[in-house]
mmCIF file of C-alpha atoms and ligand atoms in Angstrom:
data_model
loop_
_atom_site.group_PDB
_atom_site.id
_atom_site.type_symbol
_atom_site.label_atom_id
_atom_site.label_comp_id
_atom_site.label_asym_id
_atom_site.label_seq_id
_atom_site.Cartn_x
_atom_site.Cartn_y
_atom_site.Cartn_z
ATOM 1 C CA MET A 1 52.886 2.740 2.037
ATOM 2 C CA ALA A 2 50.358 6.226 1.561
ATOM 3 C CA ASP A 3 50.231 7.830 4.205
ATOM 4 C CA ILE A 4 46.387 7.936 5.360
ATOM 5 C CA GLY A 5 46.781 10.068 7.931
ATOM 6 C CA ARG A 6 47.705 12.987 5.855
ATOM 7 C CA ILE A 7 45.320 12.334 3.576
ATOM 8 C CA VAL A 8 42.072 12.005 5.774
ATOM 9 C CA HIS A 9 43.499 15.271 7.191
ATOM 10 C CA GLU A 10 43.914 16.875 3.538
ATOM 11 C CA VAL A 11 40.694 15.790 1.521
ATOM 12 C CA ALA A 12 38.762 16.695 5.346
ATOM 13 C CA GLN A 13 40.345 20.490 4.700
ATOM 14 C CA GLU A 14 39.211 19.705 1.294
ATOM 15 C CA MET A 15 35.798 19.134 1.229
ATOM 16 C CA ALA A 16 35.087 22.206 4.856
ATOM 17 C CA ALA A 17 35.989 24.581 2.643
ATOM 18 C CA HIS A 18 34.074 23.654 -0.612
ATOM 19 C CA PRO A 19 31.140 26.344 -1.612
ATOM 20 C CA GLU A 20 29.907 23.356 -4.057
ATOM 21 C CA ARG A 21 27.728 21.576 -1.703
ATOM 22 C CA GLY A 22 24.092 19.775 -3.265
ATOM 23 C CA GLU A 23 21.325 20.078 -2.447
ATOM 24 C CA VAL A 24 19.921 18.234 1.116
ATOM 25 C CA ALA A 25 17.087 15.785 1.031
ATOM 26 C CA SER A 26 14.020 17.793 1.267
ATOM 27 C CA TYR A 27 11.014 14.628 0.914
ATOM 28 C CA ILE A 28 12.598 13.118 4.647
ATOM 29 C CA PRO A 29 11.586 16.587 6.718
ATOM 30 C CA PRO A 30 13.900 16.224 9.622
ATOM 31 C CA LEU A 31 16.350 16.114 6.669
ATOM 32 C CA ALA A 32 16.325 19.189 5.545
ATOM 33 C CA HIS A 33 17.289 20.667 8.688
ATOM 34 C CA VAL A 34 20.515 19.212 8.388
ATOM 35 C CA ASP A 35 23.501 21.865 8.403
ATOM 36 C CA PRO A 36 24.967 20.957 4.296
ATOM 37 C CA GLY A 37 28.117 22.750 6.323
ATOM 38 C CA GLN A 38 28.921 19.427 7.840
ATOM 39 C CA PHE A 39 31.730 17.086 5.831
ATOM 40 C CA GLY A 40 33.021 13.713 7.987
ATOM 41 C CA LEU A 41 35.637 11.092 7.015
ATOM 42 C CA CYS A 42 36.929 8.020 8.822
ATOM 43 C CA ILE A 43 38.923 4.836 7.598
ATOM 44 C CA VAL A 44 39.527 1.620 9.137
ATOM 45 C CA THR A 45 43.170 0.030 7.588
ATOM 46 C CA SER A 46 43.187 -3.535 7.354
ATOM 47 C CA ASP A 47 45.719 -3.410 10.282
ATOM 48 C CA GLY A 48 42.693 -2.295 12.942
ATOM 49 C CA VAL A 49 44.216 1.797 12.821
ATOM 50 C CA THR A 50 41.334 4.097 12.668
ATOM 51 C CA HIS A 51 41.505 7.751 10.729
ATOM 52 C CA ALA A 52 39.206 10.122 11.174
ATOM 53 C CA ALA A 53 39.150 13.902 10.213
ATOM 54 C CA GLY A 54 35.788 16.973 10.247
ATOM 55 C CA ASP A 55 32.528 15.260 11.802
ATOM 56 C CA ALA A 56 33.612 12.281 11.662
ATOM 57 C CA GLU A 57 31.934 11.591 15.869
ATOM 58 C CA GLU A 58 28.927 13.401 14.090
ATOM 59 C CA PRO A 59 25.258 10.727 13.482
ATOM 60 C CA PHE A 60 23.678 11.416 10.955
ATOM 61 C CA SER A 61 20.883 9.288 9.361
ATOM 62 C CA ILE A 62 22.317 6.614 7.404
ATOM 63 C CA GLN A 63 19.256 5.605 5.361
ATOM 64 C CA SER A 64 20.487 3.595 2.857
ATOM 65 C CA VAL A 65 23.750 2.485 3.627
ATOM 66 C CA SER A 66 21.468 0.526 5.984
ATOM 67 C CA LYS A 67 20.499 -1.559 3.309
ATOM 68 C CA VAL A 68 24.329 -3.211 2.948
ATOM 69 C CA PHE A 69 23.679 -4.363 6.813
ATOM 70 C CA ALA A 70 19.946 -5.659 6.245
ATOM 71 C CA LEU A 71 21.441 -7.605 3.003
ATOM 72 C CA THR A 72 23.890 -9.233 4.468
ATOM 73 C CA GLN A 73 21.110 -10.798 7.623
ATOM 74 C CA ALA A 74 18.893 -11.370 5.004
ATOM 75 C CA LEU A 75 21.296 -13.730 3.144
ATOM 76 C CA GLY A 76 22.106 -15.178 6.588
ATOM 77 C CA LYS A 77 18.715 -15.638 7.052
ATOM 78 C CA VAL A 78 17.858 -17.647 3.959
ATOM 79 C CA GLY A 79 21.039 -17.778 1.558
ATOM 80 C CA ASP A 80 20.856 -18.023 -2.189
ATOM 81 C CA THR A 81 16.774 -18.216 -2.245
ATOM 82 C CA LEU A 82 16.703 -14.954 -1.953
ATOM 83 C CA TRP A 83 17.337 -13.912 -4.975
ATOM 84 C CA ARG A 84 14.667 -15.969 -6.341
ATOM 85 C CA ARG A 85 12.659 -12.821 -4.701
ATOM 86 C CA VAL A 86 15.124 -9.372 -5.982
ATOM 87 C CA GLY A 87 17.999 -9.353 -8.741
ATOM 88 C CA ARG A 88 21.284 -8.896 -8.894
ATOM 89 C CA GLU A 89 21.292 -6.374 -12.237
ATOM 90 C CA PRO A 90 21.777 -1.869 -11.967
ATOM 91 C CA SER A 91 18.651 -0.658 -12.268
ATOM 92 C CA GLY A 92 19.775 2.733 -14.340
ATOM 93 C CA THR A 93 16.825 3.858 -12.654
ATOM 94 C CA PRO A 94 16.024 6.209 -9.672
ATOM 95 C CA PHE A 95 16.730 4.416 -6.117
ATOM 96 C CA ASN A 96 12.450 4.812 -5.784
ATOM 97 C CA SER A 97 11.701 4.134 -9.193
ATOM 98 C CA ILE A 98 9.072 1.708 -9.408
ATOM 99 C CA VAL A 99 9.191 1.401 -13.630
ATOM 100 C CA GLN A 100 10.547 -1.743 -13.792
ATOM 101 C CA LEU A 101 8.178 -3.565 -11.871
ATOM 102 C CA GLU A 102 5.295 -4.282 -13.656
ATOM 103 C CA ARG A 103 7.472 -5.474 -16.861
ATOM 104 C CA GLU A 104 9.237 -7.909 -14.208
ATOM 105 C CA GLN A 105 6.849 -9.635 -12.717
ATOM 106 C CA GLY A 106 7.111 -7.468 -8.683
ATOM 107 C CA ILE A 107 10.863 -8.717 -9.066
ATOM 108 C CA PRO A 108 12.792 -5.217 -8.124
ATOM 109 C CA ARG A 109 16.531 -5.406 -10.120
ATOM 110 C CA ASN A 110 18.543 -5.571 -6.971
ATOM 111 C CA PRO A 111 18.500 -5.553 -3.211
ATOM 112 C CA PHE A 112 19.415 -1.703 -2.400
ATOM 113 C CA ILE A 113 16.892 -0.087 -4.858
ATOM 114 C CA ASN A 114 13.738 0.774 -2.770
ATOM 115 C CA ALA A 115 12.106 -2.070 -4.137
ATOM 116 C CA GLY A 116 14.394 -4.822 -3.113
ATOM 117 C CA ALA A 117 15.425 -3.236 0.440
ATOM 118 C CA LEU A 118 11.545 -3.989 0.903
ATOM 119 C CA VAL A 119 11.545 -7.261 -0.033
ATOM 120 C CA VAL A 120 14.798 -7.939 1.915
ATOM 121 C CA SER A 121 12.853 -6.510 5.086
ATOM 122 C CA ASP A 122 10.178 -8.556 3.928
ATOM 123 C CA VAL A 123 12.906 -11.487 4.575
ATOM 124 C CA ASN A 124 14.608 -10.172 7.938
ATOM 125 C CA LEU A 125 10.606 -10.131 9.151
ATOM 126 C CA ALA A 126 9.833 -13.107 8.765
ATOM 127 C CA GLY A 127 9.227 -14.969 11.833
ATOM 128 C CA HIS A 128 9.504 -11.831 13.938
ATOM 129 C CA GLU A 129 7.006 -8.788 15.700
ATOM 130 C CA PRO A 130 8.316 -5.924 13.203
ATOM 131 C CA ARG A 131 9.830 -4.162 16.552
ATOM 132 C CA VAL A 132 11.785 -7.417 17.209
ATOM 133 C CA ALA A 133 13.270 -7.458 13.500
ATOM 134 C CA ILE A 134 14.658 -4.079 13.746
ATOM 135 C CA GLY A 135 16.152 -4.878 16.588
ATOM 136 C CA GLU A 136 18.032 -7.834 15.602
ATOM 137 C CA LEU A 137 18.837 -5.758 12.742
ATOM 138 C CA LEU A 138 20.410 -2.777 15.239
ATOM 139 C CA ARG A 139 22.017 -5.339 17.203
ATOM 140 C CA PHE A 140 23.535 -6.918 14.316
ATOM 141 C CA ILE A 141 25.306 -3.334 13.134
ATOM 142 C CA ARG A 142 26.354 -2.779 17.233
ATOM 143 C CA TYR A 143 28.304 -5.538 16.835
ATOM 144 C CA LEU A 144 29.777 -5.178 13.645
ATOM 145 C CA ALA A 145 30.688 -1.268 14.965
ATOM 146 C CA GLU A 146 31.748 -2.423 18.354
ATOM 147 C CA ASP A 147 29.383 0.334 19.873
ATOM 148 C CA GLU A 148 25.897 -0.219 21.669
ATOM 149 C CA THR A 149 25.172 3.348 21.906
ATOM 150 C CA ILE A 150 23.812 3.277 18.507
ATOM 151 C CA VAL A 151 20.175 3.719 18.017
ATOM 152 C CA ILE A 152 17.504 4.451 15.669
ATOM 153 C CA ASP A 153 16.757 8.498 15.118
ATOM 154 C CA GLU A 154 12.493 7.772 15.838
ATOM 155 C CA THR A 155 11.724 11.592 14.787
ATOM 156 C CA VAL A 156 13.078 10.123 10.707
ATOM 157 C CA ALA A 157 11.176 7.196 11.520
ATOM 158 C CA ARG A 158 7.888 8.581 12.079
ATOM 159 C CA ALA A 159 8.083 10.641 9.362
ATOM 160 C CA GLU A 160 9.192 8.791 6.516
ATOM 161 C CA GLN A 161 5.981 6.502 7.831
ATOM 162 C CA GLU A 162 4.368 9.437 7.236
ATOM 163 C CA THR A 163 5.829 11.383 4.258
ATOM 164 C CA GLY A 164 6.421 7.528 2.160
ATOM 165 C CA PHE A 165 4.114 7.396 -0.494
ATOM 166 C CA ARG A 166 6.111 6.083 -3.267
ATOM 167 C CA ASN A 167 7.608 3.419 -0.867
ATOM 168 C CA ILE A 168 4.405 2.628 0.603
ATOM 169 C CA ALA A 169 3.241 2.190 -3.214
ATOM 170 C CA LEU A 170 6.370 0.171 -4.676
ATOM 171 C CA ALA A 171 4.877 -2.438 -0.812
ATOM 172 C CA ASN A 172 1.584 -2.484 -2.216
ATOM 173 C CA TYR A 173 2.440 -2.935 -6.244
ATOM 174 C CA MET A 174 4.838 -6.082 -4.887
ATOM 175 C CA LYS A 175 1.923 -7.517 -2.453
ATOM 176 C CA ALA A 176 0.155 -7.498 -5.105
ATOM 177 C CA PHE A 177 2.490 -9.169 -7.153
ATOM 178 C CA GLY A 178 2.898 -11.718 -4.199
ATOM 179 C CA ASN A 179 6.611 -10.189 -3.980
ATOM 180 C CA LEU A 180 5.638 -9.425 -0.496
ATOM 181 C CA THR A 181 4.737 -12.290 2.715
ATOM 182 C CA HIS A 182 4.164 -10.304 4.865
ATOM 183 C CA ALA A 183 1.512 -6.893 5.519
ATOM 184 C CA ALA A 184 2.651 -4.092 3.507
ATOM 185 C CA PRO A 185 2.502 -1.895 6.562
ATOM 186 C CA LEU A 186 4.390 -4.169 9.417
ATOM 187 C CA THR A 187 7.318 -4.176 6.121
ATOM 188 C CA LEU A 188 6.962 -0.770 5.518
ATOM 189 C CA GLY A 189 7.292 -0.319 9.447
ATOM 190 C CA VAL A 190 11.241 -2.780 9.593
ATOM 191 C CA TYR A 191 12.248 -1.163 6.660
ATOM 192 C CA PHE A 192 11.271 2.651 7.397
ATOM 193 C CA HIS A 193 13.537 2.443 10.557
ATOM 194 C CA GLN A 194 16.606 0.388 9.387
ATOM 195 C CA CYS A 195 16.813 3.593 7.176
ATOM 196 C CA ALA A 196 16.915 5.679 10.721
ATOM 197 C CA ILE A 197 19.628 4.506 12.428
ATOM 198 C CA ALA A 198 21.711 6.725 12.824
ATOM 199 C CA MET A 199 25.738 6.280 12.914
ATOM 200 C CA SER A 200 28.461 8.797 12.314
ATOM 201 C CA CYS A 201 31.656 8.424 10.166
ATOM 202 C CA ARG A 202 33.305 5.700 12.388
ATOM 203 C CA GLN A 203 31.095 3.963 13.310
ATOM 204 C CA LEU A 204 30.377 3.598 10.154
ATOM 205 C CA ALA A 205 33.407 2.783 9.100
ATOM 206 C CA MET A 206 33.814 0.237 11.400
ATOM 207 C CA ALA A 207 30.631 -1.676 11.103
ATOM 208 C CA GLY A 208 31.852 -1.736 7.226
ATOM 209 C CA ARG A 209 35.204 -3.553 8.709
ATOM 210 C CA TYR A 210 33.717 -7.132 7.893
ATOM 211 C CA LEU A 211 33.836 -5.910 3.775
ATOM 212 C CA MET A 212 37.019 -5.408 3.794
ATOM 213 C CA LEU A 213 37.959 -8.092 6.041
ATOM 214 C CA GLY A 214 37.045 -10.609 3.116
ATOM 215 C CA GLY A 215 34.306 -11.774 5.907
ATOM 216 C CA LEU A 216 35.806 -11.050 8.917
ATOM 217 C CA HIS A 217 34.228 -8.523 12.136
ATOM 218 C CA SER A 218 37.638 -7.325 12.444
ATOM 219 C CA PRO A 219 41.357 -7.957 11.880
ATOM 220 C CA GLY A 220 41.998 -12.302 13.432
ATOM 221 C CA GLY A 221 38.475 -12.099 14.470
ATOM 222 C CA ALA A 222 35.531 -13.766 14.184
ATOM 223 C CA ARG A 223 34.095 -14.872 10.944
ATOM 224 C CA VAL A 224 30.193 -12.802 10.413
ATOM 225 C CA ILE A 225 29.949 -14.238 6.703
ATOM 226 C CA SER A 226 31.806 -16.116 4.205
ATOM 227 C CA ALA A 227 34.617 -14.870 1.797
ATOM 228 C CA GLN A 228 33.074 -15.920 -0.939
ATOM 229 C CA ARG A 229 29.291 -13.358 0.354
ATOM 230 C CA ALA A 230 31.762 -10.585 1.450
ATOM 231 C CA ARG A 231 33.108 -10.762 -2.023
ATOM 232 C CA ARG A 232 28.936 -11.091 -3.350
ATOM 233 C CA ILE A 233 28.092 -8.251 -1.286
ATOM 234 C CA ASN A 234 31.123 -6.100 -2.532
ATOM 235 C CA ALA A 235 30.581 -6.838 -5.854
ATOM 236 C CA LEU A 236 26.554 -5.966 -5.671
ATOM 237 C CA MET A 237 28.000 -2.141 -3.932
ATOM 238 C CA LEU A 238 29.564 -1.554 -6.812
ATOM 239 C CA THR A 239 27.435 -2.216 -9.067
ATOM 240 C CA CYS A 240 23.621 -1.056 -7.718
ATOM 241 C CA GLY A 241 25.100 0.915 -4.676
ATOM 242 C CA HIS A 242 25.010 4.078 -6.666
ATOM 243 C CA TYR A 243 21.099 3.630 -8.433
ATOM 244 C CA ASP A 244 21.568 4.664 -11.759
ATOM 245 C CA ALA A 245 25.222 6.797 -11.501
ATOM 246 C CA SER A 246 26.533 3.519 -10.120
ATOM 247 C CA GLY A 247 28.598 3.582 -14.009
ATOM 248 C CA ASP A 248 29.673 7.042 -12.613
ATOM 249 C CA PHE A 249 30.723 6.005 -8.742
ATOM 250 C CA ALA A 250 33.086 3.071 -10.150
ATOM 251 C CA PHE A 251 34.007 5.315 -13.044
ATOM 252 C CA ARG A 252 35.407 8.006 -10.658
ATOM 253 C CA VAL A 253 36.413 6.032 -7.417
ATOM 254 C CA GLY A 254 36.598 1.933 -8.236
ATOM 255 C CA LEU A 255 35.551 0.662 -4.951
ATOM 256 C CA PRO A 256 32.326 -1.097 -3.940
ATOM 257 C CA GLY A 257 30.135 2.334 -2.406
ATOM 258 C CA LYS A 258 26.676 2.362 -1.085
ATOM 259 C CA SER A 259 25.213 5.677 -0.009
ATOM 260 C CA GLY A 260 22.084 7.225 1.500
ATOM 261 C CA VAL A 261 19.927 10.951 1.284
ATOM 262 C CA GLY A 262 21.063 10.410 4.391
ATOM 263 C CA GLY A 263 24.484 12.042 2.786
ATOM 264 C CA GLY A 264 26.691 9.211 3.752
ATOM 265 C CA ILE A 265 28.314 6.226 2.193
ATOM 266 C CA LEU A 266 30.179 3.295 2.884
ATOM 267 C CA ALA A 267 33.176 2.705 0.632
ATOM 268 C CA ILE A 268 35.265 -0.612 0.820
ATOM 269 C CA ALA A 269 38.659 -1.380 -0.329
ATOM 270 C CA PRO A 270 39.277 -4.466 -0.366
ATOM 271 C CA GLY A 271 41.537 -5.899 1.889
ATOM 272 C CA LYS A 272 43.115 -2.356 2.640
ATOM 273 C CA ALA A 273 40.344 -0.464 4.543
ATOM 274 C CA ALA A 274 37.030 0.532 4.864
ATOM 275 C CA ILE A 275 35.980 4.497 4.341
ATOM 276 C CA ALA A 276 32.705 6.409 6.167
ATOM 277 C CA VAL A 277 32.245 9.723 4.164
ATOM 278 C CA TRP A 278 29.534 11.759 5.312
ATOM 279 C CA SER A 279 28.059 15.116 4.085
ATOM 280 C CA PRO A 280 24.754 16.274 3.583
ATOM 281 C CA GLY A 281 24.126 17.813 0.306
ATOM 282 C CA LEU A 282 23.096 15.575 -2.473
ATOM 283 C CA ASN A 283 24.147 15.388 -6.194
ATOM 284 C CA GLU A 284 20.815 14.763 -8.199
ATOM 285 C CA CYS A 285 20.930 11.090 -8.437
ATOM 286 C CA GLY A 286 20.957 11.610 -4.548
ATOM 287 C CA ASN A 287 24.319 10.538 -3.379
ATOM 288 C CA SER A 288 27.061 12.813 -1.495
ATOM 289 C CA ARG A 289 28.511 15.444 -3.718
ATOM 290 C CA LEU A 290 31.269 15.896 -1.808
ATOM 291 C CA GLY A 291 31.111 12.070 0.014
ATOM 292 C CA THR A 292 31.306 11.385 -3.771
ATOM 293 C CA LEU A 293 34.591 13.939 -4.408
ATOM 294 C CA ALA A 294 36.052 13.395 -1.194
ATOM 295 C CA LEU A 295 35.770 8.793 -2.834
ATOM 296 C CA GLU A 296 37.633 9.939 -5.100
ATOM 297 C CA ARG A 297 41.156 11.947 -3.836
ATOM 298 C CA ILE A 298 40.995 9.150 -1.467
ATOM 299 C CA ALA A 299 41.420 6.643 -4.034
ATOM 300 C CA GLU A 300 44.099 9.192 -6.511
ATOM 301 C CA ALA A 301 46.400 9.143 -3.654
ATOM 302 C CA THR A 302 45.962 5.776 -2.375
ATOM 303 C CA GLY A 303 45.780 4.385 -5.167
ATOM 304 C CA TRP A 304 43.409 2.255 -3.801
ATOM 305 C CA SER A 305 41.073 0.747 -6.668
ATOM 306 C CA VAL A 306 39.230 -2.917 -8.095
ATOM 307 C CA PHE A 307 40.369 -1.973 -10.992
ATOM 308 C CA SER A 308 44.710 -1.680 -10.572
ATOM 309 C CA PRO A 309 46.813 -4.353 -11.052
ATOM 310 C CA SER A 310 48.014 -5.467 -7.507
ATOM 311 C CA GLY A 311 43.890 -6.206 -6.948
ATOM 312 C CA SER A 312 43.128 -3.023 -4.386
ATOM 313 C CA GLY A 313 46.210 -0.362 -4.955
ATOM 314 C CA ARG A 314 49.499 0.155 -4.020
ATOM 315 C CA SER A 315 49.564 0.468 -1.187
HETATM 316 O O1 DON B 2 12.991 5.224 1.314
HETATM 317 C C1 DON B 2 13.520 6.302 1.039
HETATM 318 O O2 DON B 2 13.728 7.163 -0.104
HETATM 319 C C2 DON B 2 14.895 5.978 2.126
HETATM 320 N N1 DON B 2 14.213 5.892 3.615
HETATM 321 C C3 DON B 2 16.208 5.959 1.741
HETATM 322 C C4 DON B 2 16.800 6.273 0.322
HETATM 323 C C5 DON B 2 18.065 6.643 0.278
HETATM 324 O O3 DON B 2 18.967 6.405 0.944
HETATM 325 C C6 DON B 2 18.549 6.842 -0.834
HETATM 326 N N2 DON B 2 19.952 7.144 -1.235
HETATM 327 N N3 DON B 2 20.823 7.481 -2.061
#
């Protein structure tokens, strides 16, 4: 069994000193001011033990990592009928691209690109006021993380509402194809608020346990989703969780992972661990530069990989 505590501290130390940290997301104004010198890491193992290092307690904007929880919520509401409105294929395009939508009649390639996440928000909004829909998602995440202190950063939500012109275009374009049931501003409101949820690495790793535990909330805990659904969400994270860098992430890390432009990544070693990393500097595909590197180091040191003979590593 690898010494996870030692690995966590060594990786955090290396990343804290790393000179090349990438560029923080500046298209969402409040994110442009986040200190790129920060790095946080938290691993929760299948026995429920938590190992944290660096800025693991610092809340950050989870951005697109929220798409995992929103997808889980939408599948709980409409089940497999969701797949009539959104695909399950990697896009090979940037997260905010519009190019495929025209050719594919307003059906987004997958639920993790922005267009797909907007459809998921539209599903979660059905039958609710927007603030009730977002409240439901927030409560779900608090339940998963066992932490009632998780909140939405209203400054970030407002900034996205004021500057999210690409998302506004995507929503309206899908509306024109009949793939948005609500008025675009309502669906966008839900989407922007879910992206603006702030969480620490510790909270995010805790919230990700159900994907490591075959759908159980915690070791020996209640069932959140079926084992099949957990496997399928992990499959989508692996194939689509890093947009046009999903292949590179699978090659380097070998675990299902979902990134966000706030610099966070949630990665899952099924049956082994839920891992949250955060470093605000991004690579050219909008994924955390040091977060990816840290996960590569962790996968190497632990042997955790969905491609290793034992399924998820040697430890
Ligand atoms: O909609 C957006 O552009 C952002 N709220 C989220 C994008 C994002 O996190 C992409 N991930 N790497």
